[in-house]
């Protein structure tokens, strides 16, 4: 895809720096996600992927840098205001509302969206991830794989423009992962900008049009899956260690 | 000038004592993640113990000091950590506060039990009133000692934290508990040490301050607010800032004492409000807290989503119980039961706040008091406008209390409510009538004001009012059910579970907290207006801080997720004093009972009500038994109405019939289950045999992983959301807030 035909970025992160005490968790990280595309974000444990999501959603204030949603600077905005501008996410460590049922979890998201923005109803969102028959189960009774799907449905019910997914496929079987990939592509097809953090490099390479590689808080490389596969630094630092990836 | 210097010196001496108290508080909070609401009560016990040894038994002062500070206080600290607090680090914040508040209530009760208030206990300063003069300013040796002790403590803490291994571990926890635990520290030993030092600091401060404020249980216990305020300036973490805060407070107090006009009605008691006002001011400028993710839970919490038919039936049951009670009570007893119902109505206000939203209020009786006062002045003759106004005013005040804290972690709201309650106790509730511009304001007048019961056509006798109050309770219960079923209720539960996830879905979490707190305050004000009506005349004592604690504790013990908790609180808070009238020996037990129950059961989010519900559950599935039990209860009530069965036998029979029904149902259910097991096919083995007679299914493995918190993740990463800092590393990995 060339710059001329590329749609404007839905999410843009510029030069974000986050420090925890003496530890530099994010070091001038930049990232762009476009509507209709799945953008991958990979990197070893502790690279700073989740921290970046926290910065984007406003749960973690960066020491430096800016976050733009649809070109508007939201760096100082409260998390809920960003959400109302069309930002949604799932959590690596599940954050379902365990006291509520699956249906209530998703209804809550849809009710917050209100009628201001178009979006799926709770029912449609559950339908999409194939969990309608679990609607009345309490959320803390679900196995991890299913719970991740509910988180996805909940995020979708907010009618997002940008969707951040933090290891959504972990805990899923191979077949489930395949189904999940279909859902992901369908969602992106609706014009949502999806950012996918995933340790399953195969899945990322097959699904994403752009991939960013994070290592020790820095963007090691960014580009198409082919470019990433061929990148020396990435192979050395990351891919080389991941079994089953054709380098 | 001399006056100023004198005030300054006195202020610094007070500051020194505050610093001693506050640094103990900070040390325990940072090392263990538990805010010790009982800190003041421990100081109180230390002062009384010192009095006992030094003045009652006549031991030499150094020996008495050594025994109290070197043995008793540290032992108490170790005991608290080992018996009460251990294992609480992973608990949700609300549970930690409830247990800590339970400890406060229990220790205060213990102090009153061991050292009853009917004896005067003079406690003189060290070296009496001997003093030295510095720059023409009088400084007692006692003050000199206080200043030296504080300086010594500052140096000692510095040496401990920076010069020893134990200190290093504690400091790591002070700096970043999460990180220190990731490095493998298991801060149990640090916690024991911190509690021992913290209790010693509290006792030392108590001994030093008693000569000035007198050896009085409640006053010494409340001294803690000043320490809260100082600690808050250090954001409960920073020791040097805490010392600075103590100096600021000590000076302000001394200047207020010296310069505030003593003839002004408004300002006479204002001095006592300074720490509280400062505390609120500090809350306003504190930086926003990060939103936490969901906390680890050791007990599965049950907040059922009640259906309408069941709820209506329950409401009808409440009314029926009221009608029966009205039938079988004498007029004075009917008034006593009215009080119980009114307290239950106030306690019901805690259900949305504590049960649904997981926020704590230690000033619910204060809101009730505001409601009662408004009713007293605007509800003459039981005018319903007074009731309405009581609700609105209490709600508005509630919003003002909550506003500065909604950005901050839950502990700050709890602290603010405690501070607010104490400000009312020490200052506002004591004010005589006064005028602000055109407004003339009257609170408890000269000590107590009359409150008329609400005037409802056709409700005349004490019995009628009892039925009326039961109807009100039933209606409010239905309101709480409606809240639970609404999207607002969903947001409350969602917020309790995971503020971080709520916010990222677009929920304005601050607004939700503000709304639920306002609602709860308004309900308490409403209940307070009715409660005032049952009392007839109300005074500040009816609504003191010390009254709010048992209400909260017993509501939690009863089961705060449902109306049952409110009923339990109403029956115990309203009913136990009645028991004291019959059995005087019970008075002292009653002093420590709510606190002890809070300590023992505060960490269980479901309470007694849930146990009872579980116990009776099999009954529902056995129609014949259920019908039998209902008939049995009806028969007992019938016998009572016929005056065949009265008094204690009646009460016992009333409790025994459902208990027997539940037990029989359980036995039957167990039999049936045993029979069913024998005929089960090979595929459907009982759960405990799974994995033994056949391999685990994938579903079962996933369930086990989830229950055990074993998400298969390669390595722990600290959580984003600055989760409650009392979470141990393994639990934190499982909790992994906010990722
Ligand atoms: N609240 C915090 N306090 C201190 N350090 C933190 C905090 N949150 C994250 N870190 C550190 O920041 C670094 C980045 O963590 P992050 O969770 O963003 O990594 P990640 O790429 O998501 O890793 P994983 O693949 O394991 O999820 C890690 O070294 C982690 O220890
Ligand atoms: Mg991560």
CSV table of N, CA, C and O in Angstrom, one decimal, chain A residues 20 45-46 50 54 57 59-60 78-81 83-84 87-100 104-105 107-109 111-113 138 140-144 146 148 154-155 158 166-167 170 199, chain B residues 179 290-294 297 300-303 305 484 487 489-491 493-498 500-510 699 702-703 706 711 713-715 717 720 733-739:
chain,number,residue,atom,x,y,z
A,20,UNK,N,9.2,3.5,34.4
A,20,UNK,CA,8.8,3.1,35.8
A,20,UNK,C,10.0,3.1,36.7
A,20,UNK,O,10.8,2.2,36.6
A,45,UNK,N,8.3,-11.0,25.9
A,45,UNK,CA,7.7,-10.7,27.2
A,45,UNK,C,8.4,-9.4,27.7
A,45,UNK,O,9.6,-9.4,27.7
A,46,UNK,N,7.6,-8.5,28.2
A,46,UNK,CA,8.2,-7.4,28.9
A,46,UNK,C,8.7,-6.3,27.9
A,46,UNK,O,9.3,-5.3,28.3
A,50,UNK,N,1.8,-4.2,26.3
A,50,UNK,CA,0.6,-3.8,27.2
A,50,UNK,C,0.7,-2.4,27.7
A,50,UNK,O,-0.3,-1.7,27.7
A,54,UNK,N,-1.9,0.6,27.4
A,54,UNK,CA,-2.4,1.4,28.6
A,54,UNK,C,-2.2,2.9,28.3
A,54,UNK,O,-3.0,3.7,28.7
A,57,UNK,N,-5.0,3.9,25.9
A,57,UNK,CA,-6.4,4.0,26.4
A,57,UNK,C,-6.4,5.0,27.6
A,57,UNK,O,-7.5,5.2,28.1
A,59,UNK,N,-4.9,4.7,30.6
A,59,UNK,CA,-4.7,4.1,31.9
A,59,UNK,C,-3.4,4.4,32.5
A,59,UNK,O,-3.1,4.3,33.7
A,60,UNK,N,-2.4,4.8,31.6
A,60,UNK,CA,-1.1,5.1,32.0
A,60,UNK,C,-0.7,6.4,31.3
A,60,UNK,O,-0.7,6.5,30.1
A,78,UNK,N,-9.3,11.8,29.7
A,78,UNK,CA,-9.6,10.7,30.6
A,78,UNK,C,-9.9,9.4,29.8
A,78,UNK,O,-10.4,9.6,28.7
A,79,UNK,N,-9.7,8.3,30.4
A,79,UNK,CA,-9.9,7.0,29.6
A,79,UNK,C,-11.4,6.9,29.1
A,79,UNK,O,-11.6,6.5,27.9
A,80,UNK,N,-12.3,7.3,29.9
A,80,UNK,CA,-13.7,7.2,29.4
A,80,UNK,C,-14.0,8.1,28.2
A,80,UNK,O,-14.8,7.7,27.4
A,81,UNK,N,-13.4,9.2,28.2
A,81,UNK,CA,-13.6,10.1,27.1
A,81,UNK,C,-13.0,9.6,25.8
A,81,UNK,O,-13.6,9.7,24.7
A,83,UNK,N,-12.7,6.5,25.2
A,83,UNK,CA,-13.6,5.4,24.8
A,83,UNK,C,-14.8,5.9,24.0
A,83,UNK,O,-15.2,5.3,23.0
A,84,UNK,N,-15.3,7.0,24.5
A,84,UNK,CA,-16.5,7.6,23.8
A,84,UNK,C,-16.1,8.2,22.4
A,84,UNK,O,-17.0,8.5,21.7
A,87,UNK,N,-12.6,4.4,21.0
A,87,UNK,CA,-11.5,3.5,21.3
A,87,UNK,C,-11.9,2.4,22.2
A,87,UNK,O,-12.6,2.7,23.2
A,88,UNK,N,-11.6,1.2,21.9
A,88,UNK,CA,-12.0,0.1,22.7
A,88,UNK,C,-10.8,-0.9,22.8
A,88,UNK,O,-9.9,-0.9,21.9
A,89,UNK,N,-10.8,-1.7,23.9
A,89,UNK,CA,-9.7,-2.6,24.0
A,89,UNK,C,-10.2,-3.9,24.7
A,89,UNK,O,-11.2,-3.9,25.4
A,90,UNK,N,-9.3,-4.9,24.6
A,90,UNK,CA,-9.5,-6.1,25.5
A,90,UNK,C,-8.2,-6.1,26.3
A,90,UNK,O,-7.2,-5.5,26.0
A,91,UNK,N,-8.3,-6.9,27.4
A,91,UNK,CA,-7.2,-7.0,28.3
A,91,UNK,C,-6.5,-8.3,28.3
A,91,UNK,O,-7.1,-9.4,28.1
A,92,UNK,N,-5.2,-8.3,28.4
A,92,UNK,CA,-4.4,-9.5,28.5
A,92,UNK,C,-4.8,-10.4,29.7
A,92,UNK,O,-5.1,-11.5,29.6
A,93,UNK,N,-4.8,-9.7,30.8
A,93,UNK,CA,-5.3,-10.4,32.0
A,93,UNK,C,-6.8,-10.0,32.0
A,93,UNK,O,-7.1,-8.8,32.1
A,94,UNK,N,-7.6,-11.0,32.0
A,94,UNK,CA,-9.0,-10.7,31.7
A,94,UNK,C,-9.6,-9.7,32.7
A,94,UNK,O,-9.3,-9.7,33.9
A,95,UNK,N,-10.4,-8.8,32.2
A,95,UNK,CA,-11.1,-7.8,33.0
A,95,UNK,C,-12.6,-7.9,32.8
A,95,UNK,O,-13.2,-6.8,32.7
A,96,UNK,N,-13.1,-9.1,32.7
A,96,UNK,CA,-14.6,-9.2,32.6
A,96,UNK,C,-15.2,-8.8,33.9
A,96,UNK,O,-14.5,-8.9,35.0
A,97,UNK,N,-16.4,-8.3,33.9
A,97,UNK,CA,-17.1,-8.1,35.2
A,97,UNK,C,-17.7,-9.4,35.7
A,97,UNK,O,-18.7,-9.8,35.3
A,98,UNK,N,-16.9,-10.0,36.6
A,98,UNK,CA,-17.3,-11.3,37.0
A,98,UNK,C,-18.6,-11.4,37.7
A,98,UNK,O,-19.2,-12.5,37.7
A,99,UNK,N,-19.1,-10.4,38.3
A,99,UNK,CA,-20.4,-10.4,39.0
A,99,UNK,C,-21.6,-10.4,38.1
A,99,UNK,O,-22.7,-10.7,38.5
A,100,UNK,N,-21.3,-10.0,36.9
A,100,UNK,CA,-22.4,-9.8,35.9
A,100,UNK,C,-22.4,-11.0,35.0
A,100,UNK,O,-21.4,-11.7,34.8
A,104,UNK,N,-25.0,-9.3,30.4
A,104,UNK,CA,-24.9,-8.0,31.1
A,104,UNK,C,-23.6,-7.3,30.8
A,104,UNK,O,-23.6,-6.0,30.6
A,105,UNK,N,-22.5,-8.0,30.7
A,105,UNK,CA,-21.3,-7.5,30.3
A,105,UNK,C,-21.4,-6.7,29.0
A,105,UNK,O,-20.9,-5.6,28.9
A,107,UNK,N,-24.2,-5.9,27.3
A,107,UNK,CA,-25.2,-4.9,27.4
A,107,UNK,C,-24.7,-3.6,28.0
A,107,UNK,O,-25.0,-2.5,27.5
A,108,UNK,N,-23.9,-3.7,29.0
A,108,UNK,CA,-23.3,-2.5,29.6
A,108,UNK,C,-22.5,-1.7,28.6
A,108,UNK,O,-22.7,-0.5,28.5
A,109,UNK,N,-21.7,-2.4,27.8
A,109,UNK,CA,-20.9,-1.7,26.8
A,109,UNK,C,-21.9,-1.0,25.8
A,109,UNK,O,-21.7,0.2,25.5
A,111,UNK,N,-24.9,-0.1,26.3
A,111,UNK,CA,-25.7,1.0,26.9
A,111,UNK,C,-24.8,2.3,27.1
A,111,UNK,O,-25.3,3.4,27.0
A,112,UNK,N,-23.5,2.1,27.3
A,112,UNK,CA,-22.7,3.3,27.4
A,112,UNK,C,-22.6,4.0,26.1
A,112,UNK,O,-22.6,5.2,26.0
A,113,UNK,N,-22.5,3.2,25.0
A,113,UNK,CA,-22.4,3.8,23.7
A,113,UNK,C,-23.7,4.6,23.4
A,113,UNK,O,-23.6,5.7,22.8
A,138,UNK,N,-22.7,-16.5,34.4
A,138,UNK,CA,-21.9,-15.5,35.1
A,138,UNK,C,-20.5,-15.4,34.5
A,138,UNK,O,-19.9,-16.5,34.3
A,140,UNK,N,-17.6,-14.8,35.5
A,140,UNK,CA,-16.4,-15.4,36.1
A,140,UNK,C,-16.4,-16.9,36.1
A,140,UNK,O,-15.6,-17.6,36.7
A,141,UNK,N,-17.5,-17.5,35.5
A,141,UNK,CA,-17.5,-18.9,35.4
A,141,UNK,C,-17.0,-19.5,34.0
A,141,UNK,O,-17.0,-20.7,33.8
A,142,UNK,N,-16.6,-18.5,33.2
A,142,UNK,CA,-16.2,-19.0,31.8
A,142,UNK,C,-14.8,-19.4,31.8
A,142,UNK,O,-13.9,-18.9,32.5
A,143,UNK,N,-14.4,-20.4,31.0
A,143,UNK,CA,-13.0,-20.7,30.7
A,143,UNK,C,-12.4,-19.6,30.0
A,143,UNK,O,-13.0,-18.8,29.3
A,144,UNK,N,-11.0,-19.5,30.1
A,144,UNK,CA,-10.3,-18.4,29.6
A,144,UNK,C,-10.6,-18.1,28.1
A,144,UNK,O,-10.8,-16.9,27.7
A,146,UNK,N,-13.2,-18.7,26.2
A,146,UNK,CA,-14.5,-18.1,26.0
A,146,UNK,C,-14.5,-16.7,26.6
A,146,UNK,O,-15.1,-15.8,26.0
A,148,UNK,N,-12.2,-14.6,26.7
A,148,UNK,CA,-11.6,-13.6,25.8
A,148,UNK,C,-12.5,-13.2,24.7
A,148,UNK,O,-12.5,-12.1,24.3
A,154,UNK,N,-17.7,-7.5,24.0
A,154,UNK,CA,-17.9,-6.3,24.8
A,154,UNK,C,-17.3,-5.1,24.2
A,154,UNK,O,-17.9,-4.0,24.1
A,155,UNK,N,-16.1,-5.2,23.7
A,155,UNK,CA,-15.4,-4.1,23.1
A,155,UNK,C,-16.1,-3.7,21.8
A,155,UNK,O,-16.3,-2.6,21.5
A,158,UNK,N,-19.2,-1.5,22.0
A,158,UNK,CA,-19.1,0.0,22.2
A,158,UNK,C,-19.0,0.7,20.8
A,158,UNK,O,-18.9,1.9,20.8
A,166,UNK,N,-5.3,-7.3,23.2
A,166,UNK,CA,-4.1,-7.7,23.9
A,166,UNK,C,-4.1,-9.2,24.1
A,166,UNK,O,-4.8,-9.8,25.0
A,167,UNK,N,-3.3,-9.9,23.2
A,167,UNK,CA,-3.3,-11.4,23.3
A,167,UNK,C,-4.6,-12.1,23.3
A,167,UNK,O,-4.9,-12.8,24.2
A,170,UNK,N,-4.7,-16.1,23.1
A,170,UNK,CA,-4.1,-17.1,24.1
A,170,UNK,C,-5.2,-17.8,24.8
A,170,UNK,O,-6.2,-17.2,25.2
A,199,UNK,N,1.3,-13.4,20.8
A,199,UNK,CA,2.6,-14.1,20.8
A,199,UNK,C,2.6,-15.1,19.6
A,199,UNK,O,3.7,-15.6,19.3
B,179,UNK,N,7.0,-4.0,42.7
B,179,UNK,CA,8.3,-4.4,42.2
B,179,UNK,C,9.2,-5.2,43.2
B,179,UNK,O,9.8,-6.2,42.8
B,290,UNK,N,-4.3,6.0,39.6
B,290,UNK,CA,-4.6,5.2,38.4
B,290,UNK,C,-5.8,4.3,38.7
B,290,UNK,O,-6.0,3.9,39.8
B,291,UNK,N,-6.5,4.0,37.7
B,291,UNK,CA,-7.6,3.1,37.8
B,291,UNK,C,-7.1,1.7,38.0
B,291,UNK,O,-6.2,1.2,37.2
B,292,UNK,N,-7.6,0.9,38.9
B,292,UNK,CA,-7.1,-0.4,39.1
B,292,UNK,C,-7.9,-1.4,38.3
B,292,UNK,O,-9.0,-1.2,38.0
B,293,UNK,N,-7.3,-2.5,38.1
B,293,UNK,CA,-8.0,-3.6,37.5
B,293,UNK,C,-8.7,-4.4,38.5
B,293,UNK,O,-8.7,-4.0,39.7
B,294,UNK,N,-9.2,-5.6,38.2
B,294,UNK,CA,-9.9,-6.3,39.2
B,294,UNK,C,-9.0,-7.0,40.2
B,294,UNK,O,-8.0,-7.5,39.9
B,297,UNK,N,-9.8,-12.4,44.4
B,297,UNK,CA,-10.8,-12.7,45.4
B,297,UNK,C,-10.6,-14.1,45.9
B,297,UNK,O,-10.5,-15.0,45.0
B,300,UNK,N,-15.8,-16.4,46.4
B,300,UNK,CA,-16.6,-16.0,45.3
B,300,UNK,C,-17.7,-15.2,45.8
B,300,UNK,O,-18.5,-15.5,46.8
B,301,UNK,N,-17.9,-14.0,45.2
B,301,UNK,CA,-18.9,-13.1,45.7
B,301,UNK,C,-20.2,-13.3,45.1
B,301,UNK,O,-20.3,-13.7,43.9
B,302,UNK,N,-21.3,-13.2,45.9
B,302,UNK,CA,-22.6,-13.4,45.3
B,302,UNK,C,-23.4,-12.1,45.5
B,302,UNK,O,-23.7,-11.7,46.6
B,303,UNK,N,-23.7,-11.5,44.3
B,303,UNK,CA,-24.6,-10.4,44.3
B,303,UNK,C,-25.7,-10.8,43.4
B,303,UNK,O,-25.7,-10.4,42.2
B,305,UNK,N,-28.9,-11.2,41.0
B,305,UNK,CA,-29.7,-10.3,40.3
B,305,UNK,C,-31.2,-10.8,40.5
B,305,UNK,O,-31.6,-11.7,39.9
B,484,UNK,N,-30.4,-2.5,41.4
B,484,UNK,CA,-29.6,-3.6,41.0
B,484,UNK,C,-29.9,-4.1,39.6
B,484,UNK,O,-29.0,-4.5,38.8
B,487,UNK,N,-29.4,-0.4,34.5
B,487,UNK,CA,-28.0,-0.3,33.9
B,487,UNK,C,-27.1,0.4,34.9
B,487,UNK,O,-25.9,0.2,35.0
B,489,UNK,N,-27.2,0.0,38.1
B,489,UNK,CA,-26.7,-1.1,39.0
B,489,UNK,C,-25.6,-1.9,38.3
B,489,UNK,O,-24.6,-2.3,39.0
B,490,UNK,N,-25.8,-2.2,37.1
B,490,UNK,CA,-24.7,-2.9,36.3
B,490,UNK,C,-23.4,-2.2,36.4
B,490,UNK,O,-22.3,-2.7,36.6
B,491,UNK,N,-23.5,-0.8,36.2
B,491,UNK,CA,-22.3,0.0,36.3
B,491,UNK,C,-21.6,-0.1,37.6
B,491,UNK,O,-20.4,-0.1,37.7
B,493,UNK,N,-21.7,-2.6,39.8
B,493,UNK,CA,-21.0,-3.8,40.0
B,493,UNK,C,-19.8,-3.9,39.1
B,493,UNK,O,-18.8,-4.4,39.5
B,494,UNK,N,-20.0,-3.4,37.9
B,494,UNK,CA,-18.8,-3.4,37.0
B,494,UNK,C,-17.7,-2.6,37.6
B,494,UNK,O,-16.5,-3.0,37.5
B,495,UNK,N,-18.0,-1.4,38.2
B,495,UNK,CA,-17.0,-0.6,38.7
B,495,UNK,C,-16.3,-1.3,39.9
B,495,UNK,O,-15.1,-1.3,40.0
B,496,UNK,N,-17.1,-2.0,40.7
B,496,UNK,CA,-16.5,-2.7,41.8
B,496,UNK,C,-15.5,-3.7,41.3
B,496,UNK,O,-14.4,-3.9,41.9
B,497,UNK,N,-15.9,-4.4,40.2
B,497,UNK,CA,-15.0,-5.5,39.7
B,497,UNK,C,-13.8,-4.9,39.1
B,497,UNK,O,-12.7,-5.4,39.3
B,498,UNK,N,-13.9,-4.0,38.2
B,498,UNK,CA,-12.8,-3.5,37.5
B,498,UNK,C,-13.0,-2.0,37.0
B,498,UNK,O,-13.6,-1.8,36.0
B,500,UNK,N,-10.8,-0.1,35.8
B,500,UNK,CA,-10.1,0.1,34.6
B,500,UNK,C,-10.9,-0.3,33.4
B,500,UNK,O,-11.0,0.4,32.4
B,501,UNK,N,-11.5,-1.5,33.5
B,501,UNK,CA,-12.3,-1.9,32.3
B,501,UNK,C,-13.6,-1.1,32.2
B,501,UNK,O,-14.0,-0.7,31.0
B,502,UNK,N,-14.2,-0.6,33.3
B,502,UNK,CA,-15.3,0.3,33.1
B,502,UNK,C,-15.0,1.5,32.4
B,502,UNK,O,-15.7,1.9,31.4
B,503,UNK,N,-13.9,2.1,32.7
B,503,UNK,CA,-13.5,3.4,32.1
B,503,UNK,C,-13.2,3.2,30.6
B,503,UNK,O,-13.6,4.0,29.8
B,504,UNK,N,-12.5,2.0,30.3
B,504,UNK,CA,-12.2,1.9,28.9
B,504,UNK,C,-13.4,1.5,28.1
B,504,UNK,O,-13.3,1.5,26.8
B,505,UNK,N,-14.5,1.2,28.7
B,505,UNK,CA,-15.8,1.1,27.9
B,505,UNK,C,-16.5,2.4,27.8
B,505,UNK,O,-17.5,2.4,27.1
B,506,UNK,N,-16.0,3.4,28.4
B,506,UNK,CA,-16.7,4.7,28.3
B,506,UNK,C,-17.5,5.1,29.5
B,506,UNK,O,-18.2,6.1,29.4
B,507,UNK,N,-17.4,4.3,30.6
B,507,UNK,CA,-18.2,4.7,31.8
B,507,UNK,C,-17.4,5.8,32.5
B,507,UNK,O,-16.2,5.6,32.8
B,508,UNK,N,-18.1,6.8,32.8
B,508,UNK,CA,-17.5,7.9,33.6
B,508,UNK,C,-17.5,7.4,35.1
B,508,UNK,O,-18.5,7.6,35.8
B,509,UNK,N,-16.4,6.8,35.5
B,509,UNK,CA,-16.4,6.1,36.8
B,509,UNK,C,-16.5,7.1,37.9
B,509,UNK,O,-17.1,6.8,39.0
B,510,UNK,N,-16.0,8.3,37.7
B,510,UNK,CA,-16.1,9.3,38.8
B,510,UNK,C,-17.6,9.7,39.0
B,510,UNK,O,-18.0,9.8,40.2
B,699,UNK,N,-12.4,-28.8,29.1
B,699,UNK,CA,-13.2,-27.8,29.8
B,699,UNK,C,-12.9,-27.8,31.3
B,699,UNK,O,-12.7,-26.8,31.9
B,702,UNK,N,-9.5,-26.2,31.9
B,702,UNK,CA,-9.6,-24.8,31.8
B,702,UNK,C,-10.2,-24.2,33.1
B,702,UNK,O,-9.8,-23.2,33.6
B,703,UNK,N,-11.3,-24.9,33.6
B,703,UNK,CA,-12.0,-24.4,34.8
B,703,UNK,C,-11.0,-24.4,35.9
B,703,UNK,O,-10.9,-23.4,36.7
B,706,UNK,N,-8.5,-21.7,35.7
B,706,UNK,CA,-9.1,-20.4,36.0
B,706,UNK,C,-9.3,-20.2,37.5
B,706,UNK,O,-8.9,-19.2,38.1
B,711,UNK,N,-3.3,-19.0,34.8
B,711,UNK,CA,-3.3,-18.8,33.4
B,711,UNK,C,-2.0,-19.1,32.9
B,711,UNK,O,-1.0,-18.7,33.5
B,713,UNK,N,0.9,-18.4,31.6
B,713,UNK,CA,1.6,-17.2,31.1
B,713,UNK,C,3.1,-17.4,31.5
B,713,UNK,O,3.4,-17.9,32.6
B,714,UNK,N,3.9,-17.1,30.6
B,714,UNK,CA,5.3,-17.4,30.8
B,714,UNK,C,6.0,-16.7,32.0
B,714,UNK,O,6.7,-17.3,32.7
B,715,UNK,N,5.7,-15.5,32.3
B,715,UNK,CA,6.3,-14.9,33.4
B,715,UNK,C,5.5,-13.7,33.9
B,715,UNK,O,4.7,-13.1,33.2
B,717,UNK,N,4.3,-10.2,35.1
B,717,UNK,CA,4.5,-8.8,34.8
B,717,UNK,C,3.7,-8.0,35.7
B,717,UNK,O,2.6,-8.3,36.0
B,720,UNK,N,-0.6,-2.9,35.6
B,720,UNK,CA,-0.6,-1.5,35.2
B,720,UNK,C,-1.2,-0.7,36.3
B,720,UNK,O,-0.6,0.4,36.6
B,733,UNK,N,0.1,-11.4,40.0
B,733,UNK,CA,0.2,-11.9,38.7
B,733,UNK,C,-1.2,-12.4,38.2
B,733,UNK,O,-1.6,-12.2,37.1
B,734,UNK,N,-1.8,-13.1,39.2
B,734,UNK,CA,-3.1,-13.6,38.8
B,734,UNK,C,-4.1,-12.5,38.6
B,734,UNK,O,-4.9,-12.5,37.7
B,735,UNK,N,-4.0,-11.4,39.5
B,735,UNK,CA,-4.9,-10.3,39.4
B,735,UNK,C,-4.6,-9.5,38.2
B,735,UNK,O,-5.4,-9.1,37.4
B,736,UNK,N,-3.3,-9.3,38.0
B,736,UNK,CA,-2.8,-8.5,36.9
B,736,UNK,C,-3.6,-7.4,36.5
B,736,UNK,O,-4.1,-7.2,35.3
B,737,UNK,N,-3.8,-6.5,37.4
B,737,UNK,CA,-4.7,-5.4,37.2
B,737,UNK,C,-4.5,-4.7,35.9
B,737,UNK,O,-3.4,-4.3,35.6
B,738,UNK,N,-5.5,-4.5,35.2
B,738,UNK,CA,-5.6,-3.5,34.1
B,738,UNK,C,-4.9,-3.8,32.9
B,738,UNK,O,-4.7,-3.0,32.0
B,739,UNK,N,-4.4,-5.1,32.7
B,739,UNK,CA,-3.7,-5.3,31.5
B,739,UNK,C,-4.7,-5.8,30.4
B,739,UNK,O,-5.7,-6.4,30.7
